[in-house]
Amino acid sequence: MTIVELMKKRRSIRRYKISPISKHLINKIIEAASYAPSGLNRQPWFFVAISNSNLKERIRQECEEHERRFYEQVKGNFRESLSFFNLSPVKSFLTEAPYLIVVFAKKGDPYWNESMWICIGYTILKIQEERLASLTYTPPQMSFLNEMLDISKKYKPVAILPVGYPDEKVDLSKRKRKLVDQLVKFIE
Amino acid sequence: MTIVELMKKRRSIRRYKISPISKHLINKIIEAASYAPSGLNRQPWFFVAISNSNLKERIRQECEEHERRFYEQVKGNFRESLSFFNLSPVKSFLTEAPYLIVVFAKKGDPYWNESMWICIGYTILKIQEERLASLTYTPPQMSFLNEMLDISKKYKPVAILPVGYPDEKVDLSKRKRKLVDQLVKFIE
């Protein structure tokens, strides 16, 4: 499969089969992530890969609590968008997916946030190449993850990537992308 | 070539052959970029692809002026890092590369910056797949690009990607990446 086919077929997945995946696969995914470019090659990333059920349950509870508070204050257009995407404070993928990869970025390194998100782009493409599915989930509040996972405060949690086999049918006609000629202006 | 081989071989390139590349190739690169995921699928990106020599020259002059001011104030460790990477205020790639892709992000869309950098990750991988080279160049000041390229202030310039054939030998032994077991902690 070409890289563009991978990109084109990938969708964010919110339902996962409970079928386990191997630690070896997670290592292959992290290896791909490690090749991302970064400001002054500082490689400002660290990953915690969690398959422990109790811990996934605790992460889910904490995230859902923050999500409920977040949803209470959301209004207008943005609330409509959330329901259009079937988003809700219930985050069952946090316990269904066999692995959660919690992504931490080292604050203060040059372009640490920009580098981190290029790296997340690499990660989700590698997950797709392995015929697994993922989602770049960003809880409204994430700092609890440092203490829960025993990670230094120098590292900021930026996303949780559930990883597993998809348990929903991907409808490629949904979430359409803009066409190239809407996206680029040439100056020759 | 597998996606991991692409990731592994890609390096940031600062010297380009002046050999032209086709508009068709640029469109293929933008198509790949368009498949990146984004917060609520807002696709907060816009690209200006420049092959016009006069315009590239004006962009280079403006960037180098900001770079010189930036370098004057850089001190200590960070200055050493810059010289280790052979970085200087001279940005010849801005006129040597046959195309510059200026990347704009629509401020205010949910997770616009994070989405934008995933998209840049997709873009540089597609450039690599076409056996072209690139660099995610972030001038110290970029807002002049809105006026120069006639782009609404709703869009923020986030990077300039020179695109062309590399005119330097890539030494894969440099800019080494950390090993997987330094980057991940498993909790099972």
CSV table of C-alpha atoms in Angstrom, one decimal:
chain,number,residue,atom,x,y,z
A,1,MET,CA,0.0,0.0,0.0
A,2,THR,CA,1.4,3.4,-0.9
A,3,ILE,CA,1.7,6.1,1.7
A,4,VAL,CA,-1.1,8.1,0.2
A,5,GLU,CA,-3.4,5.1,0.4
A,6,LEU,CA,-2.6,4.7,4.1
A,7,MET,CA,-3.3,8.4,4.6
A,8,LYS,CA,-6.5,8.3,2.7
A,9,LYS,CA,-7.9,5.3,4.4
A,10,ARG,CA,-7.0,6.3,8.0
A,11,ARG,CA,-9.9,7.5,10.1
A,12,SER,CA,-10.1,8.2,13.8
A,13,ILE,CA,-11.7,5.1,15.5
A,14,ARG,CA,-13.7,5.2,18.7
A,15,ARG,CA,-14.7,1.5,19.1
A,16,TYR,CA,-12.1,-1.2,19.5
A,17,LYS,CA,-12.2,-5.0,19.7
A,18,ILE,CA,-10.8,-6.2,23.0
A,19,SER,CA,-8.4,-8.6,21.1
A,20,PRO,CA,-5.0,-8.1,22.5
A,21,ILE,CA,-2.0,-6.9,20.5
A,22,SER,CA,1.6,-7.7,21.1
A,23,LYS,CA,4.2,-5.6,22.9
A,24,HIS,CA,6.3,-6.2,19.8
A,25,LEU,CA,3.8,-4.3,17.7
A,26,ILE,CA,3.9,-1.4,20.1
A,27,ASN,CA,7.7,-1.3,19.9
A,28,LYS,CA,7.4,-1.2,16.1
A,29,ILE,CA,5.0,1.8,16.4
A,30,ILE,CA,7.4,3.6,18.8
A,31,GLU,CA,10.3,2.9,16.5
A,32,ALA,CA,8.4,4.7,13.6
A,33,ALA,CA,7.7,7.6,16.0
A,34,SER,CA,11.3,7.9,16.9
A,35,TYR,CA,12.3,8.8,13.3
A,36,ALA,CA,10.3,12.1,13.3
A,37,PRO,CA,12.3,15.2,12.9
A,38,SER,CA,12.5,17.7,15.8
A,39,GLY,CA,13.9,21.1,16.6
A,40,LEU,CA,17.7,20.7,16.9
A,41,ASN,CA,17.1,16.9,17.0
A,42,ARG,CA,16.2,17.1,20.6
A,43,GLN,CA,13.6,14.3,20.2
A,44,PRO,CA,11.4,15.8,22.9
A,45,TRP,CA,9.1,12.7,23.3
A,46,PHE,CA,8.4,9.9,25.7
A,47,PHE,CA,5.7,7.3,25.6
A,48,VAL,CA,3.9,5.2,28.2
A,49,ALA,CA,2.2,2.0,26.8
A,50,ILE,CA,-0.5,0.7,29.0
A,51,SER,CA,-2.2,-2.7,28.8
A,52,ASN,CA,-3.0,-2.9,32.5
A,53,SER,CA,-6.8,-3.0,32.9
A,54,ASN,CA,-7.0,-1.4,36.3
A,55,LEU,CA,-4.9,1.5,35.1
A,56,LYS,CA,-6.9,2.0,31.9
A,57,GLU,CA,-10.0,2.1,34.1
A,58,ARG,CA,-8.6,4.8,36.3
A,59,ILE,CA,-7.5,6.8,33.3
A,60,ARG,CA,-11.0,6.5,31.8
A,61,GLN,CA,-12.7,7.6,35.1
A,62,GLU,CA,-10.5,10.6,35.4
A,63,CYS,CA,-10.9,11.7,31.8
A,64,GLU,CA,-14.6,11.2,31.8
A,65,GLU,CA,-14.9,13.4,34.9
A,66,HIS,CA,-13.0,16.2,33.1
A,67,GLU,CA,-15.0,15.6,30.0
A,68,ARG,CA,-18.3,16.0,31.8
A,69,ARG,CA,-17.2,19.4,33.3
A,70,PHE,CA,-16.0,20.4,29.8
A,71,TYR,CA,-19.3,19.5,28.2
A,72,GLU,CA,-21.3,21.4,30.8
A,73,GLN,CA,-19.7,24.7,29.6
A,74,VAL,CA,-19.8,24.1,25.9
A,75,LYS,CA,-22.3,26.2,24.0
A,76,GLY,CA,-23.7,27.1,20.6
A,77,ASN,CA,-22.0,26.1,17.3
A,78,PHE,CA,-19.3,24.1,19.0
A,79,ARG,CA,-21.9,22.0,20.9
A,80,GLU,CA,-23.6,21.3,17.6
A,81,SER,CA,-20.3,20.2,16.0
A,82,LEU,CA,-19.6,17.9,18.9
A,83,SER,CA,-23.0,16.1,18.5
A,84,PHE,CA,-22.5,16.0,14.7
A,85,PHE,CA,-19.4,14.0,15.3
A,86,ASN,CA,-21.2,11.8,17.9
A,87,LEU,CA,-18.8,13.0,20.6
A,88,SER,CA,-19.8,12.6,24.2
A,89,PRO,CA,-18.1,12.6,27.6
A,90,VAL,CA,-18.2,8.7,27.6
A,91,LYS,CA,-14.8,7.5,26.4
A,92,SER,CA,-15.2,3.7,26.2
A,93,PHE,CA,-12.2,3.4,24.0
A,94,LEU,CA,-10.0,4.1,27.0
A,95,THR,CA,-10.9,0.7,28.5
A,96,GLU,CA,-11.8,-1.2,25.3
A,97,ALA,CA,-8.5,-0.7,23.4
A,98,PRO,CA,-5.9,-3.3,24.3
A,99,TYR,CA,-3.2,-0.6,24.6
A,100,LEU,CA,-3.2,3.1,25.4
A,101,ILE,CA,-0.1,5.0,24.4
A,102,VAL,CA,0.2,8.1,26.5
A,103,VAL,CA,2.3,10.7,24.7
A,104,PHE,CA,4.5,13.1,26.7
A,105,ALA,CA,6.5,16.0,25.3
A,106,LYS,CA,9.5,17.7,27.0
A,107,LYS,CA,8.5,21.3,27.4
A,108,GLY,CA,11.1,23.9,26.6
A,109,ASP,CA,13.0,22.1,23.9
A,110,PRO,CA,12.9,24.2,20.7
A,111,TYR,CA,9.7,23.7,18.8
A,112,TRP,CA,8.8,20.9,21.2
A,113,ASN,CA,5.0,21.1,20.5
A,114,GLU,CA,5.4,21.3,16.8
A,115,SER,CA,7.9,18.4,16.7
A,116,MET,CA,5.7,16.4,19.0
A,117,TRP,CA,2.7,16.6,16.6
A,118,ILE,CA,4.8,15.7,13.5
A,119,CYS,CA,5.8,12.7,15.6
A,120,ILE,CA,2.2,11.9,16.4
A,121,GLY,CA,1.5,12.1,12.6
A,122,TYR,CA,4.2,9.5,12.0
A,123,THR,CA,2.8,7.3,14.8
A,124,ILE,CA,-0.8,7.2,13.5
A,125,LEU,CA,0.5,6.3,10.0
A,126,LYS,CA,2.5,3.4,11.3
A,127,ILE,CA,-0.5,2.2,13.3
A,128,GLN,CA,-2.5,2.3,10.1
A,129,GLU,CA,0.2,0.4,8.2
A,130,GLU,CA,-0.1,-2.4,10.8
A,131,ARG,CA,-3.9,-2.5,10.1
A,132,LEU,CA,-4.6,-1.3,13.6
A,133,ALA,CA,-6.6,1.8,14.4
A,134,SER,CA,-6.1,4.8,16.6
A,135,LEU,CA,-7.4,8.2,17.6
A,136,THR,CA,-5.5,11.3,18.8
A,137,TYR,CA,-7.5,11.8,22.0
A,138,THR,CA,-6.8,15.0,23.9
A,139,PRO,CA,-8.6,15.0,27.3
A,140,PRO,CA,-9.6,18.5,28.5
A,141,GLN,CA,-7.2,18.2,31.4
A,142,MET,CA,-4.2,15.9,31.3
A,143,SER,CA,-1.8,16.8,34.1
A,144,PHE,CA,-3.1,14.0,36.4
A,145,LEU,CA,-1.2,11.6,34.1
A,146,ASN,CA,2.2,12.7,35.4
A,147,GLU,CA,1.4,11.5,38.9
A,148,MET,CA,-0.6,8.4,37.8
A,149,LEU,CA,2.2,7.2,35.5
A,150,ASP,CA,5.1,8.5,37.6
A,151,ILE,CA,6.5,10.8,34.9
A,152,SER,CA,8.5,13.9,35.7
A,153,LYS,CA,6.7,17.2,35.4
A,154,LYS,CA,9.3,18.3,32.9
A,155,TYR,CA,7.2,16.2,30.5
A,156,LYS,CA,3.8,17.4,29.5
A,157,PRO,CA,1.1,14.9,28.5
A,158,VAL,CA,-0.2,15.9,25.1
A,159,ALA,CA,-2.4,13.1,23.9
A,160,ILE,CA,-3.6,9.5,24.5
A,161,LEU,CA,-3.6,7.2,21.5
A,162,PRO,CA,-5.7,4.1,22.0
A,163,VAL,CA,-4.4,1.3,19.8
A,164,GLY,CA,-6.2,-1.8,18.7
A,165,TYR,CA,-8.3,-3.5,16.0
A,166,PRO,CA,-11.2,-1.4,14.9
A,167,ASP,CA,-14.7,-2.5,15.9
A,168,GLU,CA,-16.6,0.0,13.7
A,169,LYS,CA,-17.0,0.1,10.0
A,170,VAL,CA,-15.0,3.0,8.4
A,171,ASP,CA,-17.2,4.9,6.0
A,172,LEU,CA,-14.8,6.8,3.8
A,173,SER,CA,-17.6,8.9,2.4
A,174,LYS,CA,-17.9,10.6,5.8
A,175,ARG,CA,-15.4,13.3,7.0
A,176,LYS,CA,-14.6,14.3,3.5
A,177,ARG,CA,-11.5,16.2,2.8
A,178,LYS,CA,-11.3,19.5,0.9
A,179,LEU,CA,-10.0,19.2,-2.7
A,180,VAL,CA,-6.5,20.2,-3.6
A,181,ASP,CA,-7.5,23.2,-5.7
A,182,GLN,CA,-9.3,24.7,-2.7
A,183,LEU,CA,-6.2,24.3,-0.6
A,184,VAL,CA,-3.4,25.7,-2.7
A,185,LYS,CA,-2.6,29.0,-4.5
A,186,PHE,CA,0.3,28.9,-7.0
A,187,ILE,CA,2.5,31.9,-7.6
A,188,GLU,CA,4.6,31.3,-10.7
B,1,MET,CA,9.7,1.4,0.1
B,2,THR,CA,7.9,0.8,3.4
B,3,ILE,CA,6.7,3.8,5.4
B,4,VAL,CA,9.3,3.2,8.1
B,5,GLU,CA,12.1,3.2,5.5
B,6,LEU,CA,10.8,6.6,4.3
B,7,MET,CA,10.7,7.9,7.8
B,8,LYS,CA,14.2,6.6,8.6
B,9,LYS,CA,15.8,8.0,5.5
B,10,ARG,CA,14.3,11.4,5.6
B,11,ARG,CA,16.6,14.2,6.8
B,12,SER,CA,16.1,18.0,6.8
B,13,ILE,CA,17.9,19.4,3.7
B,14,ARG,CA,19.4,22.8,3.4
B,15,ARG,CA,21.0,22.7,-0.1
B,16,TYR,CA,18.9,22.2,-3.2
B,17,LYS,CA,19.6,21.7,-6.9
B,18,ILE,CA,18.0,24.4,-9.0
B,19,SER,CA,16.4,21.8,-11.3
B,20,PRO,CA,12.7,22.7,-11.6
B,21,ILE,CA,9.9,20.4,-10.4
B,22,SER,CA,6.5,20.2,-11.8
B,23,LYS,CA,3.3,21.8,-10.5
B,24,HIS,CA,1.8,18.3,-10.8
B,25,LEU,CA,4.2,17.1,-8.1
B,26,ILE,CA,3.3,19.9,-5.8
B,27,ASN,CA,-0.4,19.1,-6.3
B,28,LYS,CA,0.4,15.4,-5.3
B,29,ILE,CA,2.1,16.7,-2.2
B,30,ILE,CA,-0.8,18.9,-1.2
B,31,GLU,CA,-3.2,16.0,-1.8
B,32,ALA,CA,-1.3,13.9,0.7
B,33,ALA,CA,-1.4,16.8,3.2
B,34,SER,CA,-5.2,17.1,2.7
B,35,TYR,CA,-5.7,13.6,4.2
B,36,ALA,CA,-4.3,14.6,7.6
B,37,PRO,CA,-6.8,14.3,10.5
B,38,SER,CA,-7.9,17.6,12.2
B,39,GLY,CA,-9.9,18.7,15.2
B,40,LEU,CA,-13.6,18.3,14.2
B,41,ASN,CA,-12.4,17.7,10.6
B,42,ARG,CA,-12.0,21.5,10.1
B,43,GLN,CA,-8.9,21.0,7.9
B,44,PRO,CA,-7.5,24.3,9.1
B,45,TRP,CA,-4.8,24.6,6.4
B,46,PHE,CA,-3.9,26.5,3.3
B,47,PHE,CA,-0.8,26.4,1.2
B,48,VAL,CA,0.9,28.9,-1.1
B,49,ALA,CA,3.3,27.2,-3.6
B,50,ILE,CA,5.8,29.7,-5.0
B,51,SER,CA,8.2,29.2,-7.9
B,52,ASN,CA,8.5,32.9,-8.8
B,53,SER,CA,12.1,33.9,-8.4
B,54,ASN,CA,11.5,37.5,-7.5
B,55,LEU,CA,9.1,36.5,-4.8
B,56,LYS,CA,11.4,33.9,-3.4
B,57,GLU,CA,14.2,36.5,-3.3
B,58,ARG,CA,11.9,38.9,-1.3
B,59,ILE,CA,11.0,36.2,1.1
B,60,ARG,CA,14.6,35.3,1.6
B,61,GLN,CA,15.6,38.9,2.3
B,62,GLU,CA,12.9,39.4,4.8
B,63,CYS,CA,13.6,36.1,6.6
B,64,GLU,CA,17.4,36.8,6.7
B,65,GLU,CA,16.7,40.2,8.3
B,66,HIS,CA,14.7,38.6,11.1
B,67,GLU,CA,17.2,35.8,11.4
B,68,ARG,CA,20.1,38.3,11.9
B,69,ARG,CA,18.1,40.0,14.7
B,70,PHE,CA,17.4,36.6,16.3
B,71,TYR,CA,21.0,35.5,16.2
B,72,GLU,CA,22.2,38.7,17.8
B,73,GLN,CA,20.2,37.9,20.9
B,74,VAL,CA,20.9,34.1,21.2
B,75,LYS,CA,23.3,33.1,24.0
B,76,GLY,CA,25.0,30.2,25.7
B,77,ASN,CA,24.0,26.6,25.1
B,78,PHE,CA,21.5,27.4,22.5
B,79,ARG,CA,24.1,29.3,20.4
B,80,GLU,CA,26.4,26.3,20.6
B,81,SER,CA,23.5,24.0,19.4
B,82,LEU,CA,22.9,26.3,16.5
B,83,SER,CA,26.6,26.1,15.4
B,84,PHE,CA,26.7,22.4,16.0
B,85,PHE,CA,23.9,22.1,13.4
B,86,ASN,CA,25.7,24.5,11.1
B,87,LEU,CA,22.7,26.9,11.3
B,88,SER,CA,23.3,30.5,10.4
B,89,PRO,CA,21.1,33.5,9.4
B,90,VAL,CA,21.9,32.8,5.7
B,91,LYS,CA,19.0,30.9,4.2
B,92,SER,CA,20.1,30.1,0.7
B,93,PHE,CA,17.5,27.3,0.3
B,94,LEU,CA,14.8,30.0,0.1
B,95,THR,CA,16.0,31.0,-3.4
B,96,GLU,CA,17.7,27.7,-4.5
B,97,ALA,CA,14.8,25.4,-4.0
B,98,PRO,CA,12.5,25.4,-7.1
B,99,TYR,CA,9.4,25.7,-4.9
B,100,LEU,CA,8.6,27.1,-1.5
B,101,ILE,CA,5.4,25.9,0.1
B,102,VAL,CA,4.3,28.4,2.6
B,103,VAL,CA,2.0,26.7,5.2
B,104,PHE,CA,-0.9,28.7,6.8
B,105,ALA,CA,-3.1,27.5,9.6
B,106,LYS,CA,-6.6,28.9,10.4
B,107,LYS,CA,-6.3,30.2,14.0
B,108,GLY,CA,-9.2,29.4,16.3
B,109,ASP,CA,-10.3,26.1,14.8
B,110,PRO,CA,-10.2,23.3,17.5
B,111,TYR,CA,-6.6,22.0,17.9
B,112,TRP,CA,-5.6,24.0,14.8
B,113,ASN,CA,-1.9,24.1,15.6
B,114,GLU,CA,-1.7,20.4,16.6
B,115,SER,CA,-3.6,19.4,13.5
B,116,MET,CA,-1.4,21.6,11.3
B,117,TRP,CA,1.8,19.9,12.5
B,118,ILE,CA,0.3,16.4,11.9
B,119,CYS,CA,-0.4,17.7,8.4
B,120,ILE,CA,3.2,18.9,8.0
B,121,GLY,CA,4.3,15.4,9.1
B,122,TYR,CA,2.2,13.9,6.2
B,123,THR,CA,3.6,16.5,3.8
B,124,ILE,CA,7.3,15.9,4.5
B,125,LEU,CA,6.7,12.1,4.2
B,126,LYS,CA,5.0,12.5,0.8
B,127,ILE,CA,7.9,14.8,-0.4
B,128,GLN,CA,10.3,12.0,0.7
B,129,GLU,CA,8.3,9.4,-1.2
B,130,GLU,CA,8.7,11.5,-4.4
B,131,ARG,CA,12.5,11.4,-3.8
B,132,LEU,CA,12.4,15.1,-3.2
B,133,ALA,CA,13.8,16.8,-0.1
B,134,SER,CA,12.4,19.4,2.3
B,135,LEU,CA,12.9,21.2,5.6
B,136,THR,CA,10.3,22.6,8.1
B,137,TYR,CA,11.7,26.1,8.2
B,138,THR,CA,10.2,28.4,10.8
B,139,PRO,CA,11.5,32.0,10.4
B,140,PRO,CA,11.7,33.9,13.8
B,141,GLN,CA,8.9,36.2,12.5
B,142,MET,CA,6.4,35.2,9.8
B,143,SER,CA,3.5,37.6,9.8
B,144,PHE,CA,4.9,39.6,6.8
B,145,LEU,CA,3.9,36.6,4.7
B,146,ASN,CA,0.2,37.4,5.0
B,147,GLU,CA,0.6,40.8,3.2
B,148,MET,CA,3.3,39.6,0.8
B,149,LEU,CA,1.2,36.6,-0.4
B,150,ASP,CA,-2.2,38.3,0.0
B,151,ILE,CA,-3.6,35.9,2.6
B,152,SER,CA,-6.2,36.8,5.2
B,153,LYS,CA,-5.0,37.5,8.7
B,154,LYS,CA,-7.4,34.7,9.8
B,155,TYR,CA,-4.6,32.4,8.6
B,156,LYS,CA,-1.3,32.3,10.5
B,157,PRO,CA,1.9,31.4,8.6
B,158,VAL,CA,3.5,28.5,10.5
B,159,ALA,CA,6.3,27.2,8.3
B,160,ILE,CA,8.0,27.5,4.9
B,161,LEU,CA,8.8,24.1,3.3
B,162,PRO,CA,11.4,24.4,0.5
B,163,VAL,CA,10.9,21.5,-2.0
B,164,GLY,CA,13.4,20.3,-4.5
B,165,TYR,CA,16.1,17.8,-5.3
B,166,PRO,CA,18.7,17.6,-2.6
B,167,ASP,CA,22.2,18.9,-3.4
B,168,GLU,CA,23.9,17.6,-0.3
B,169,LYS,CA,24.8,14.0,0.7
B,170,VAL,CA,22.6,12.7,3.5
B,171,ASP,CA,24.7,11.1,6.2
B,172,LEU,CA,22.3,8.9,8.0
B,173,SER,CA,24.9,8.4,10.8
B,174,LYS,CA,24.4,12.0,11.8
B,175,ARG,CA,21.4,13.2,13.8
B,176,LYS,CA,20.9,9.8,15.4
B,177,ARG,CA,17.6,8.9,16.9
B,178,LYS,CA,17.1,7.6,20.5
B,179,LEU,CA,16.5,3.9,20.7
B,180,VAL,CA,13.0,2.5,21.4
B,181,ASP,CA,13.8,1.3,24.9
B,182,GLN,CA,14.8,4.8,25.9
B,183,LEU,CA,11.5,6.1,24.7
B,184,VAL,CA,8.9,3.9,26.1
B,185,LYS,CA,7.8,2.5,29.4
B,186,PHE,CA,5.3,-0.4,29.5
B,187,ILE,CA,2.8,-0.9,32.2
B,188,GLU,CA,1.3,-4.3,31.9
